[in-house]
Coordinates of C-alpha atoms and ligand atoms in Angstrom, one line a residue:
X40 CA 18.2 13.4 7.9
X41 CA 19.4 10.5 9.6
X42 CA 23.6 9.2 10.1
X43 CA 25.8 8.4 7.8
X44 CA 29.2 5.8 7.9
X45 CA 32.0 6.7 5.0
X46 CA 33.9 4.2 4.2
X47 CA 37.4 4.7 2.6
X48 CA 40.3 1.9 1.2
X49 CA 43.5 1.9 1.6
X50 CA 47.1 0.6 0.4
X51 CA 45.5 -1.9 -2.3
X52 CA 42.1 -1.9 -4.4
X53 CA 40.1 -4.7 -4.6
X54 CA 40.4 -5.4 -0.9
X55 CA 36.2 -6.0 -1.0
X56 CA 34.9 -2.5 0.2
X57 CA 31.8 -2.9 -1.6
X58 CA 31.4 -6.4 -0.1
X59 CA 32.7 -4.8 3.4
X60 CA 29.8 -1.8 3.2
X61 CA 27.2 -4.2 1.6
X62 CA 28.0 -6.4 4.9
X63 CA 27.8 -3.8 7.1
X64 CA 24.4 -2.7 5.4
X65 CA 23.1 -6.4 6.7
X66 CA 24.3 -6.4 9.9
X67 CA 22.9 -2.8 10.8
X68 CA 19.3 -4.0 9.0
X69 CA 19.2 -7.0 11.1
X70 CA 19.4 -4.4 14.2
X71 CA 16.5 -3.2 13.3
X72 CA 17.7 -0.1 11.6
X73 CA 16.9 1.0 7.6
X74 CA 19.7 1.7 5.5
X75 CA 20.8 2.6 2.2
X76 CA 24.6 2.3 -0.1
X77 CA 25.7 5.1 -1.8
X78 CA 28.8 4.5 -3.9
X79 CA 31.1 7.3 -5.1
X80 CA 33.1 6.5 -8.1
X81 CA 36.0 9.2 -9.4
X82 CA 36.4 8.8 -12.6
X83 CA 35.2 10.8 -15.2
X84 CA 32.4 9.2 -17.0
X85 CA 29.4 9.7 -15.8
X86 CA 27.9 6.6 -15.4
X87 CA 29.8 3.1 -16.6
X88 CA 27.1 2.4 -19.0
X89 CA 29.3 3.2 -21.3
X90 CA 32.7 1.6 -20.3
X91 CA 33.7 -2.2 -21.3
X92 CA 33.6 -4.9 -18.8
X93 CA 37.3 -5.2 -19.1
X94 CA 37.8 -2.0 -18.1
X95 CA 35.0 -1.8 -15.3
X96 CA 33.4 -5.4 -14.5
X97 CA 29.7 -5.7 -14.7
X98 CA 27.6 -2.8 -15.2
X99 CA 24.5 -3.1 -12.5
X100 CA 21.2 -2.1 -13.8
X101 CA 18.7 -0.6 -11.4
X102 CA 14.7 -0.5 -11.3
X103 CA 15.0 3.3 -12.1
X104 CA 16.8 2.3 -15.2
X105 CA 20.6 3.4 -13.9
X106 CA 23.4 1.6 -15.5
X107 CA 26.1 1.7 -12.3
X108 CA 28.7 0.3 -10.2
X109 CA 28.7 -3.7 -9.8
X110 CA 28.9 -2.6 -6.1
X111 CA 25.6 -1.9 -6.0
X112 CA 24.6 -5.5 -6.9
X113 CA 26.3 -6.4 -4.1
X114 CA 24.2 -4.0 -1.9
X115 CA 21.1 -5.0 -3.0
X116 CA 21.7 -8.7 -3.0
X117 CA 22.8 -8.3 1.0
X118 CA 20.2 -5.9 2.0
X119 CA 16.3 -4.4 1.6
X120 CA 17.9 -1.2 0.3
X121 CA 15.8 0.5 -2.4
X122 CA 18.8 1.2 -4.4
X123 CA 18.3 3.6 -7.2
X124 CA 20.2 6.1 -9.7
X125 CA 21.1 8.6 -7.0
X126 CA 23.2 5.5 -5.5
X127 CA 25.9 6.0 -7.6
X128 CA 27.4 9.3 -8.0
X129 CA 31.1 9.8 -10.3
X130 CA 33.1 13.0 -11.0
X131 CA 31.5 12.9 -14.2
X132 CA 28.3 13.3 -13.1
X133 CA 29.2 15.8 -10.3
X134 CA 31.4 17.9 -12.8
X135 CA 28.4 17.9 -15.6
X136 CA 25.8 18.9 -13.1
X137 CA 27.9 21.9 -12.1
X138 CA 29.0 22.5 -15.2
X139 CA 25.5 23.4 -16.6
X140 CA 24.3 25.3 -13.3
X141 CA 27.3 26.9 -14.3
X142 CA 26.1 27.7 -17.9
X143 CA 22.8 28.7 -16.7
X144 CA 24.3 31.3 -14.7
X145 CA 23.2 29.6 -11.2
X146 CA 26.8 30.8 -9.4
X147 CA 25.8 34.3 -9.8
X148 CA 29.2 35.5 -11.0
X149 CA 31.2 33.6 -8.9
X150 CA 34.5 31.8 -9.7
X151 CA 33.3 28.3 -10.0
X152 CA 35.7 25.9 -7.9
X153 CA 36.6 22.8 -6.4
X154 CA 36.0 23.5 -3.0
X155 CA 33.3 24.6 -2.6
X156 CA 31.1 24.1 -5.8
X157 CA 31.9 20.4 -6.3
X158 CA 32.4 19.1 -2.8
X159 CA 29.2 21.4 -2.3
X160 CA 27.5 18.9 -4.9
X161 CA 29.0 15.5 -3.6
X162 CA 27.4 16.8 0.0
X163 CA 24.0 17.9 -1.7
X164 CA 23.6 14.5 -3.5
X165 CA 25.1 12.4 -0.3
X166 CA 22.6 14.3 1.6
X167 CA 19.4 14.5 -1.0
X168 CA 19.6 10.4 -0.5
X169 CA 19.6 10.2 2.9
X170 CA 16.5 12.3 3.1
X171 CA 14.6 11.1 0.0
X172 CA 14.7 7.2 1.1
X173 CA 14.9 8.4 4.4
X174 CA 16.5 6.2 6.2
X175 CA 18.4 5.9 9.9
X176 CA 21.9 5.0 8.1
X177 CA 23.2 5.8 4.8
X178 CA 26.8 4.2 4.2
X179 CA 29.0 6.0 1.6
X180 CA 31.7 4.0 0.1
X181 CA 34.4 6.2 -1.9
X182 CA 35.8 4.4 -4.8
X183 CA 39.7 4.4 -5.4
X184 CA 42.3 4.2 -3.0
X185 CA 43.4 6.8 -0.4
X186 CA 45.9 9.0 -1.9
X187 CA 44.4 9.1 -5.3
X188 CA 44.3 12.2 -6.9
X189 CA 40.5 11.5 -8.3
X190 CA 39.3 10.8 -4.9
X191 CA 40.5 14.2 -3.2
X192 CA 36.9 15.8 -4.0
X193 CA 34.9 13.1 -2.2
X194 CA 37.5 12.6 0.6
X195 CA 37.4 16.4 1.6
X196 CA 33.1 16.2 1.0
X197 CA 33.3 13.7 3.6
X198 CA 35.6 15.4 5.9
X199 CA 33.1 18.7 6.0
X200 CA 30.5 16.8 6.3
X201 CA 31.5 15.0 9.6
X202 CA 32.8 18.3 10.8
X203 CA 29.6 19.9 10.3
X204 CA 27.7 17.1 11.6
X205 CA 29.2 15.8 14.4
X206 CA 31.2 12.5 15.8
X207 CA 27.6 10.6 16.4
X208 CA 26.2 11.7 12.9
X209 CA 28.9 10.2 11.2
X210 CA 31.6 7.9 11.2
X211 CA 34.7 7.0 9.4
X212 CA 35.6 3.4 8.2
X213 CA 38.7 2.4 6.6
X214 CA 39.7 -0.7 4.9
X215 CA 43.2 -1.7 5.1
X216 CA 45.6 -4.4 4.2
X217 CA 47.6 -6.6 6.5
X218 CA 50.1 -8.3 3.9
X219 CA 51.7 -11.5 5.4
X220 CA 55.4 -11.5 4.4
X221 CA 55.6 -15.8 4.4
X222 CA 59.8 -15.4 4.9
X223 CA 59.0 -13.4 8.2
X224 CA 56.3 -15.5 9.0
X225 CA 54.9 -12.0 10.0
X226 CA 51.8 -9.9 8.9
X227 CA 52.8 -6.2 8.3
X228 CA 50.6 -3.0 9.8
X229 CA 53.1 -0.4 8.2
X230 CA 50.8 0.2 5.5
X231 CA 48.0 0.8 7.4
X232 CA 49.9 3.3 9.1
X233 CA 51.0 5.3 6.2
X234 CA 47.2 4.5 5.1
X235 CA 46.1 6.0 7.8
X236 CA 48.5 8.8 7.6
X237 CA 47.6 9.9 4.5
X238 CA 43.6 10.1 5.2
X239 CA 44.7 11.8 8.1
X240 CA 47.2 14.5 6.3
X241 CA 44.0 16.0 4.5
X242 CA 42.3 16.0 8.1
X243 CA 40.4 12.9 8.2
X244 CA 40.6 10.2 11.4
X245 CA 39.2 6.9 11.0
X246 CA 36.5 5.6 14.0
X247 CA 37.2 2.3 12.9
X248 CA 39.9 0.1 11.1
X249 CA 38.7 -3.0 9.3
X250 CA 41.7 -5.2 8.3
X251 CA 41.8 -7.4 5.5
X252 CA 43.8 -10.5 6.3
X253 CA 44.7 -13.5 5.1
X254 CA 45.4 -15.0 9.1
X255 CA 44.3 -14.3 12.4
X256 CA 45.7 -10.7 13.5
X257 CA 47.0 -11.1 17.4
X258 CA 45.9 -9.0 20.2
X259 CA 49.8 -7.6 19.7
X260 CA 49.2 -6.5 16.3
X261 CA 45.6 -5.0 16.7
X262 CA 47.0 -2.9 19.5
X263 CA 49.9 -1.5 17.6
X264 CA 47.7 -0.4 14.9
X265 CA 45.3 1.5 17.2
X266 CA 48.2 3.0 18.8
X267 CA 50.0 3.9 15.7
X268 CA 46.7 4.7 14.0
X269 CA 45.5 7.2 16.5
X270 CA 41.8 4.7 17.1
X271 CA 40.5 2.7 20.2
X272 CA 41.7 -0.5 20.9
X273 CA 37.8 -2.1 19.9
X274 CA 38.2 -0.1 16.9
X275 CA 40.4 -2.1 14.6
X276 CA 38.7 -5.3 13.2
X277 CA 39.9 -8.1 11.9
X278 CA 38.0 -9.0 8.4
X279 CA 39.9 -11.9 7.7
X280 CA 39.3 -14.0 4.5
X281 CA 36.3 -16.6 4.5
X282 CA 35.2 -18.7 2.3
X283 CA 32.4 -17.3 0.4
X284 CA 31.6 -13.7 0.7
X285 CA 27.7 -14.6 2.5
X286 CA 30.0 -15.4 5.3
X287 CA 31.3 -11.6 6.0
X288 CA 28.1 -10.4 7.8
X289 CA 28.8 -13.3 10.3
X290 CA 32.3 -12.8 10.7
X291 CA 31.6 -8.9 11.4
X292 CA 29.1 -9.5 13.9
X293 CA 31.4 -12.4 15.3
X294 CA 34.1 -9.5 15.7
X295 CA 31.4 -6.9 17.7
X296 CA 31.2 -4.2 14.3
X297 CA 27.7 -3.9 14.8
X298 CA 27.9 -3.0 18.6
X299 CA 31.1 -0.5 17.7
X300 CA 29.2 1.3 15.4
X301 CA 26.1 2.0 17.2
X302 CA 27.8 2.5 20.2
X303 CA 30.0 5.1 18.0
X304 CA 26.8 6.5 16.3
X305 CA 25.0 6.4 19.6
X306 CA 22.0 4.7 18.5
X307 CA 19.9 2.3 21.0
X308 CA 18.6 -1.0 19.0
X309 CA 17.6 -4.6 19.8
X310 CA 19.8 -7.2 19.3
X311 CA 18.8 -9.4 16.6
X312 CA 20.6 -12.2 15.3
X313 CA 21.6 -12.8 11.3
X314 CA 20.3 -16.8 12.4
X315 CA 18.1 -16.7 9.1
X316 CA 20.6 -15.9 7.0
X317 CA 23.1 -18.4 8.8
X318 CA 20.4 -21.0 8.3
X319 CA 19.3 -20.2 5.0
X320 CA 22.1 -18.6 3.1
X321 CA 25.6 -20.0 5.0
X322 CA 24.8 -23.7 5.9
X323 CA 23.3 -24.3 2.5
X324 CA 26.3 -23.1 1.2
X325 CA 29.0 -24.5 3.6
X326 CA 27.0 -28.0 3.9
X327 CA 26.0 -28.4 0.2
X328 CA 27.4 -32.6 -1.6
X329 CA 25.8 -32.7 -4.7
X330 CA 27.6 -30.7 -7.4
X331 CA 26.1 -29.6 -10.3
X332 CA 28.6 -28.3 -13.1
X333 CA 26.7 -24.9 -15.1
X334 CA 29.0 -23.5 -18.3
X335 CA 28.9 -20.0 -18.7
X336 CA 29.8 -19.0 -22.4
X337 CA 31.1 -15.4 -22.8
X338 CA 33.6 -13.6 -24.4
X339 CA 34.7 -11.9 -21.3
X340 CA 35.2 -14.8 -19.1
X341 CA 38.6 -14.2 -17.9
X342 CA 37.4 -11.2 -16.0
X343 CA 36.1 -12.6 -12.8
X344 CA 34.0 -9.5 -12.6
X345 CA 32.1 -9.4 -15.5
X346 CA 29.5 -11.2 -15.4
X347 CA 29.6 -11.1 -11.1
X348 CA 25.4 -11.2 -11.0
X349 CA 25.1 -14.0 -13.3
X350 CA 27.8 -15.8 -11.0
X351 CA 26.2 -14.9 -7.6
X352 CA 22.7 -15.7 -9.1
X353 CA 23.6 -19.0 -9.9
X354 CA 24.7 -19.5 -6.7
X355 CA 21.6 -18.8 -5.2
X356 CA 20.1 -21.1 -7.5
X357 CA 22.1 -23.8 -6.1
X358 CA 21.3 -22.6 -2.5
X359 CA 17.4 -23.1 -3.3
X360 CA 18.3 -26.4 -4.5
X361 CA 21.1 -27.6 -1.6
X362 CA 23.3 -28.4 -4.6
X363 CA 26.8 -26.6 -5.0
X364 CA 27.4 -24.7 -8.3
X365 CA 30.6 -25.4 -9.7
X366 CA 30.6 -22.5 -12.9
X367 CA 33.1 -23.7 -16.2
X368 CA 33.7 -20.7 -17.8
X369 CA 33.8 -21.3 -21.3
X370 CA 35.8 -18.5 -23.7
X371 CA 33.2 -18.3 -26.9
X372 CA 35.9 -17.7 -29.0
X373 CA 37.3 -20.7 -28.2
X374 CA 34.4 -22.8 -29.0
X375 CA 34.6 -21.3 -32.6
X376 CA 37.0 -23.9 -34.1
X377 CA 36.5 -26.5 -31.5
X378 CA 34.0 -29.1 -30.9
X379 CA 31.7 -28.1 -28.7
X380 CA 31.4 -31.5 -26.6
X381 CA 35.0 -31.0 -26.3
X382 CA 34.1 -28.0 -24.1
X383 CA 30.7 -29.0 -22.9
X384 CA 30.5 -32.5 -22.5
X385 CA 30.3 -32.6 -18.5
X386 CA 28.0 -29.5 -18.3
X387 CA 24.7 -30.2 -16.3
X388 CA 23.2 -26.7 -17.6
X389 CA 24.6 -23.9 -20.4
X390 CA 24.2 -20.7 -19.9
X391 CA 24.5 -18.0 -22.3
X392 CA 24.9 -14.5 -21.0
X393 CA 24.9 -10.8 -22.0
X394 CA 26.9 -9.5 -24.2
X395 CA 27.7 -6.8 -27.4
X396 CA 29.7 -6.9 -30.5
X397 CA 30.4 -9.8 -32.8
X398 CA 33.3 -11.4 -30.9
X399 CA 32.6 -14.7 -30.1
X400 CA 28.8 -14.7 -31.4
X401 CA 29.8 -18.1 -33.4
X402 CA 30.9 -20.1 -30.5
X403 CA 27.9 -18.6 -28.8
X404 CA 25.4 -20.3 -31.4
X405 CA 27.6 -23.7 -31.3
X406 CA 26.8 -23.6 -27.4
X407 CA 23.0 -23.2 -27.9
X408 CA 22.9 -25.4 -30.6
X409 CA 24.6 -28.3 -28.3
X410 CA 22.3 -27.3 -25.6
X411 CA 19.2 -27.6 -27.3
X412 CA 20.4 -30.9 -29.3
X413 CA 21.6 -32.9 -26.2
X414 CA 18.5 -32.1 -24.1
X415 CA 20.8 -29.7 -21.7
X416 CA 19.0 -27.3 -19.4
X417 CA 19.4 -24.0 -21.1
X418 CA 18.8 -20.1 -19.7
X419 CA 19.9 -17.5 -22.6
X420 CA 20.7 -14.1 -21.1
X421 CA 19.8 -11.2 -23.1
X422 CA 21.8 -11.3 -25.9
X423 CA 21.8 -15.2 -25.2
X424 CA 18.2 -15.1 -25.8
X425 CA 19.4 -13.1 -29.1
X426 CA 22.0 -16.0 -29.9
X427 CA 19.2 -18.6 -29.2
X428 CA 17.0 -16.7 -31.5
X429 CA 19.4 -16.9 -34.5
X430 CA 20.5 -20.1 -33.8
X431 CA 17.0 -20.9 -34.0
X432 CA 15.9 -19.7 -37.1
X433 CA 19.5 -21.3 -38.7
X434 CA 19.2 -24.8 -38.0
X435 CA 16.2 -25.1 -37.2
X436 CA 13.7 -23.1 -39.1
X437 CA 16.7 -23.2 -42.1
X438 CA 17.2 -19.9 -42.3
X439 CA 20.7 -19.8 -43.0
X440 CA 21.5 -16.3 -43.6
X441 CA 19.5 -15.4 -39.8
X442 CA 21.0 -12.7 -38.1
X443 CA 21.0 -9.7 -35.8
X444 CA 20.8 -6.5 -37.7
X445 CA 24.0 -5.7 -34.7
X446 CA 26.3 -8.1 -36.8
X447 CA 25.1 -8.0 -40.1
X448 CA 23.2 -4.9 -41.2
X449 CA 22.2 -6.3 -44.5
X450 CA 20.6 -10.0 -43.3
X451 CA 17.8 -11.0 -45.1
X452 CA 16.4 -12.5 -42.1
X453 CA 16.8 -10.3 -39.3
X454 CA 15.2 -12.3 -37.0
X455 CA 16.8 -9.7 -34.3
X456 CA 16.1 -6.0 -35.0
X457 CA 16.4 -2.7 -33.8
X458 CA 13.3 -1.6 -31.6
X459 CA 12.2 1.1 -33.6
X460 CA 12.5 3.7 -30.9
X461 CA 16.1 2.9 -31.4
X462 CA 16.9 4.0 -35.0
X463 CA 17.4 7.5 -34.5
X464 CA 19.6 7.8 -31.5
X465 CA 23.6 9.4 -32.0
X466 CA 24.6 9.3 -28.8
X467 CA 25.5 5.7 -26.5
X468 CA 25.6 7.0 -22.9
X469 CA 22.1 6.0 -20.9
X470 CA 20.2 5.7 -24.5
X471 CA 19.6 1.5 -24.6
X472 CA 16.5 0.8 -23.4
X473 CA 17.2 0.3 -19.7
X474 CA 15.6 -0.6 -16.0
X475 CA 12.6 -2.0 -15.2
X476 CA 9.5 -3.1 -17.5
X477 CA 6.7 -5.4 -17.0
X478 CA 5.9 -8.9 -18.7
X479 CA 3.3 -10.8 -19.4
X480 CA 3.8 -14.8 -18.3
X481 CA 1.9 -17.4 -20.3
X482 CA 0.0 -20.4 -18.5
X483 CA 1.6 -23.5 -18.6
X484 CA 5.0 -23.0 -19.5
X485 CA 8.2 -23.2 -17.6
X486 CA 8.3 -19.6 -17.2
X487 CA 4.9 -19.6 -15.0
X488 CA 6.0 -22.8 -13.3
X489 CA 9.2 -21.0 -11.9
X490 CA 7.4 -17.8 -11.6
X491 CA 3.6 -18.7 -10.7
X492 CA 2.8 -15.3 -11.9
X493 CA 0.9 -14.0 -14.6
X494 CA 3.0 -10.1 -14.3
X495 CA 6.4 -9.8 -13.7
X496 CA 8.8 -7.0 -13.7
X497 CA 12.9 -7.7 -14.9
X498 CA 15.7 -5.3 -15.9
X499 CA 16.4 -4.5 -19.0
X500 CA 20.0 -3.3 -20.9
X501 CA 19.8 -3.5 -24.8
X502 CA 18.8 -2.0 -28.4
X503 CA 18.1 -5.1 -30.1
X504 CA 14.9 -7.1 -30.5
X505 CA 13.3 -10.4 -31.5
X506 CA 11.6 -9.6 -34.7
X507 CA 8.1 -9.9 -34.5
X508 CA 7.9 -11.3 -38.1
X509 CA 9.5 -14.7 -37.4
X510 CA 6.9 -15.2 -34.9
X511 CA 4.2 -17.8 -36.8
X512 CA 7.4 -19.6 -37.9
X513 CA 9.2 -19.9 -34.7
X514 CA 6.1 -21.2 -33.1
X515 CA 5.3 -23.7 -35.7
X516 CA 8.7 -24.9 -35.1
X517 CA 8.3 -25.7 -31.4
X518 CA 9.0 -22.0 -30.1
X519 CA 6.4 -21.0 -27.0
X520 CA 6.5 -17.4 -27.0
X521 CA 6.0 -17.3 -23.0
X522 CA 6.8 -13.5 -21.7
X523 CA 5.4 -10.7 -24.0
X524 CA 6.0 -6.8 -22.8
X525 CA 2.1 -6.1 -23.8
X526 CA 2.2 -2.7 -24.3
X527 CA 4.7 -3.1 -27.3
X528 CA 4.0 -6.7 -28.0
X529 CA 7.8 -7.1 -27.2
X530 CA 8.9 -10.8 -26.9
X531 CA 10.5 -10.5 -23.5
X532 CA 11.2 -14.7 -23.2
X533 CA 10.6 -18.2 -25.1
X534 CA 10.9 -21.6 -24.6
X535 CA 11.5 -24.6 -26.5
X536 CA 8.6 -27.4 -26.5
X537 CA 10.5 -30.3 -27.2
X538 CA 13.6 -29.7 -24.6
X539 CA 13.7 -30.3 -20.7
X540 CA 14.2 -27.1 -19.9
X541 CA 15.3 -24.3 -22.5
X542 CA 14.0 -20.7 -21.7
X543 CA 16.2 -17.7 -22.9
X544 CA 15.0 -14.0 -21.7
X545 CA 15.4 -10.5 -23.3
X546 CA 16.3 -9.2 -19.6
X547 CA 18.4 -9.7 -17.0
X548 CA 17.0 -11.9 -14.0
X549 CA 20.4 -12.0 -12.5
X550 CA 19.9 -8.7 -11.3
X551 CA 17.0 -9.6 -9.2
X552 CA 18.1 -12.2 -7.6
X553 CA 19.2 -12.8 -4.0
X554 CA 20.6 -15.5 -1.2
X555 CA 18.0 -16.3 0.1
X556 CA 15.3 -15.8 -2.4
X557 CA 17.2 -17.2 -6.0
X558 CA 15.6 -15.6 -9.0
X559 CA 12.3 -18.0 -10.2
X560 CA 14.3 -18.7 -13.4
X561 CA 18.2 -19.5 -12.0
X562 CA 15.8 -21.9 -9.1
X563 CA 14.5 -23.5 -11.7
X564 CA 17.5 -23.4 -14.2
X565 CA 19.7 -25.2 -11.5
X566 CA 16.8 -27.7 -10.3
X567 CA 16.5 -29.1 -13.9
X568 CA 20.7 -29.2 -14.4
X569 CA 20.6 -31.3 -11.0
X570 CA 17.6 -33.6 -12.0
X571 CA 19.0 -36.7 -13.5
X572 CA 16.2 -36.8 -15.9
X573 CA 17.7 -33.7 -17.7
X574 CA 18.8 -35.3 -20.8
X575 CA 15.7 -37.3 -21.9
X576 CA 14.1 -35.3 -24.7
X577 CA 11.8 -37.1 -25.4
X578 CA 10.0 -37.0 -22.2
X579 CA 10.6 -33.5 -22.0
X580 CA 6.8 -32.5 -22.5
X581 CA 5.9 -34.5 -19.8
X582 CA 8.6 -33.9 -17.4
X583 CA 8.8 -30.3 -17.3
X584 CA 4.7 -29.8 -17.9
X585 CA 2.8 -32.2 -15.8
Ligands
LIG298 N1 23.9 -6.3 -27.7 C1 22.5 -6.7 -27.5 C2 21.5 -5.5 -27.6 O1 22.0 -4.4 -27.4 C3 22.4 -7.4 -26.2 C4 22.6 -6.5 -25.0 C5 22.9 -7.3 -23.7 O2 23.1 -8.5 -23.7 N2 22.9 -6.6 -22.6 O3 20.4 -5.7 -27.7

């Protein structure tokens, strides 16, 4: 078994502790070292799958098929970590495992407990990933905020296992907040003490303190905290706001965390620097002119964190293409009763993502209708691809009554259907059909030019299906049919003909995608939305297909 680095947060949430550990992940990689993210959630369900996006953000979909913590997007789009289901542990999950050891009689008459039988079961499943991927590092982030009720469990697992393990086996991290109080001119580290204080009432001392700040923290302040805060002077670093989150690794390794915590962990490595990703993944982004403007038409768009892959990915698609993304986020709702120029008039690309429910599905359709019309670069998103499909079928192939069988059970064109394999299922947790599956990619299409692949393999997150019926018509139409999942003779992706660059897909690229290496499809998404020749259909053939 190899080391492991907790990492807690205190006085706020959302002070970036997935972005903190996901960064930390990096830095230790680039020494050489192999790592992977656990993240430990404490609420009660026992995976998000089946929360809403208001209430959770993105749910992240593995290779294994997991439906789990938008943290773990951020982990695998910052490292190599083979992230999978055992990733993502919640009380849920820990409670219904011992639960039915519990039923099977695997206590042997005990009285089944909190400590030990459940922080017993956070350490097993802490421990069972560390061996299984077998790597030097594994970094545990806890959800929740320190003095949390839900937490407790996973706060006192941690504490026994660094106890049992020893000071260089593991180490404790802590986020904190430095508020600035403007009228004081003065950046506060009382929080962080009684932060501190708490994780240390239920025996817990952190190694190291990373601040979250708005400004600088003096030599003054970093000094009080470590002496107030029981750690070494070294130990408190400043994690200061930057301008895009790619920029953290740096500002880490600028601040020596890399050097702290293998000094800490006494590990010997070789330097390396993070110069590839500075180069690559920083500059782009720091040095990009040319601004390309992508709308993003959901129904949850107010929640930053909803669709947080599709965001990120279409970054990277600008990186690939030295252009800066600028993302309009369009409320589909909104574009029910409106006119859609009015809305999407100054958009280089449209993007419609994932989604469920009929909330917004008609201003959905007006976006891929306007898309398609006006020659704008198109990529349809799951149930965007099921939107395009529909809107397809209705103005185009005049089928006015085309629906999914998710809105209207009673169509008579259900050009979107249930996959059979569907039909029977009662219950909604981890039941879609999820994770990984491979596709078939058809010469000569955009989807092989942004590829240049004949197999794939994408995520997947839904119930729903084009229907196989509409097929001849669709492709008589103009529809390429150009990503089939062969072994069901699933349509996994199609393109338009007669467009500059329309491809909607079944599954979720975002997913896939990373800094440095953009998904095939976003690359190519955002390389047509910056080509001026974008809205000349009837070139389109020519253009896109040499
Ligand atoms: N609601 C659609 C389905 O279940 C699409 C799901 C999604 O976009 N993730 O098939």
């Amino acid at each position: 078994m190899g080391k492991f680095i907790f990492i807690t947060g205190g006085v706020v949430s959302s002070l970036g502790k997935g972005i903190a550990a996901a960064s930390i992940g990096k830095l230790l990689e680039s020494r050489g070292l192999k790592t992977t993210i656990m993240k430990c959630d404490p609420y009660l369900n026992v995976d998000p799958g089946t929360m809403n996006p208001y209430q959770h953000g993105e749910v992240y979909v593995t290779n294994d098929g997991a439906e789990t913590d938008l943290d773990l997007g951020h982990y695998e789009r910052f490292t190599n970590a083979q992230i999978s289901q055992d990733n993502n542990i919640t009380t849920g999950k820990i409670y219904y495992s011992v639960i039915m050891k519990e039923r099977k009689g695997d206590y042997l008459g005990k009285t089944v407990q909190i400590i030990p039988h459940i922080t017993d079961e956070i350490k097993n499943c802490i421990k069972k990933v560390s061996k299984e991927k077998d790597v030097d590092i594994t970094i545990v982030e806890i959800g929740g905020t320190v003095g949390d009720i839900e937490s407790l469990p996973f706060l006192e697992a941690i504490r026994q296992m660094k106890w049992e393990l020893g000071p260089t086996y593991a180490l404790n991290i802590h986020v904190t907040l430095l508020p600035y109080i403007k009228s004081a001119g003065e950046q506060k580290t009382k929080p962080t003490q009684h932060s501190v204080g708490r994780l240390r009432e239920i025996g817990i001392t952190p190694d190291i303190i990373l601040c979250r700040t708005e400004k600088h923290i003096s030599k003054e302040e970093k000094d009080k905290i470590a002496l107030f805060c029981n750690v070494d002077r070294e130990a408190v670093i400043e994690a200061a706001d930057v301008k895009h989150i790619y920029e953290v690794p740096l500002a880490f390794k600028k601040e020596g965390l890399d050097d702290l915590i293998l000094k800490k962990l006494n590990i010997k490595s070789e330097d390396r620097d993070l110069k590839e990703w500075e180069d690559v993944v920083v500059k782009r982004l720091r040095n990009a002119v040319k601004e390309v403007r992508i709308a993003v038409v959901g129904k949850y768009i107010t929640l930053p964190d909803a669709y947080k892959s599709i965001y990120e990915a279409l970054v990277h698609g600008g990186i690939a293409n030295n252009v800066k993304v600028t993302i309009n986020k369009v409320d589909s709702s909104e574009l029910e009763h409106a006119d859609p120029a009015k809305f999407l008039a100054d958009s280089d690309g449209i993007l419609v993502p994932g989604g469920f429910g009929s909330r917004g599905i008609a201003g959905k359709i007006k976006a891929v209708r306007y898309a398609r019309e006006n020659g704008i670069p198109f990529l349809g998103i799951c149930l965007g691809m099921q939107i395009a499909t529909i809107e397809f079928a209705k103005n185009v192939c005049g089928l006015k009554d085309a629906n999914s069988t998710e809105f209207d059970q009673e169509t008579k064109n259900p050009v979107i259907n249930l996959l059979d394999e569907q039909r029977d299922i009662q219950t909604m947790g981890a039941t879609m059909r999820l994770g990984a599956f491979p596709c078939t990619v058809a010469k000569d299409t955009l989807t092989h030019q942004a590829y240049k692949k004949d197999l794939i393999t994408e995520r997947h997150r839904h119930r729903y299906e084009f229907n196989n019926e509409y097929k001849g018509l669709f492709e008589k139409q103009g529809v390429i049919f150009s990503g089939i999942y062969s072994p069901k003779d699933l349509v996994e992706i199609f393109e338009l003909k007669n467009h500059p660059w329309f491809v909607a897909c079944q599954f979720h690229p975002e997913f896939q995608s990373k800094p440095e290496r953009a998904h095939p499809l976003f690359r190519n998404f955002i390389k047509a939305a910056a080509s001026p020749a974008k809205k000349d259909l009837s070139s389109a053939s020519e253009l896109q297909r040499h």
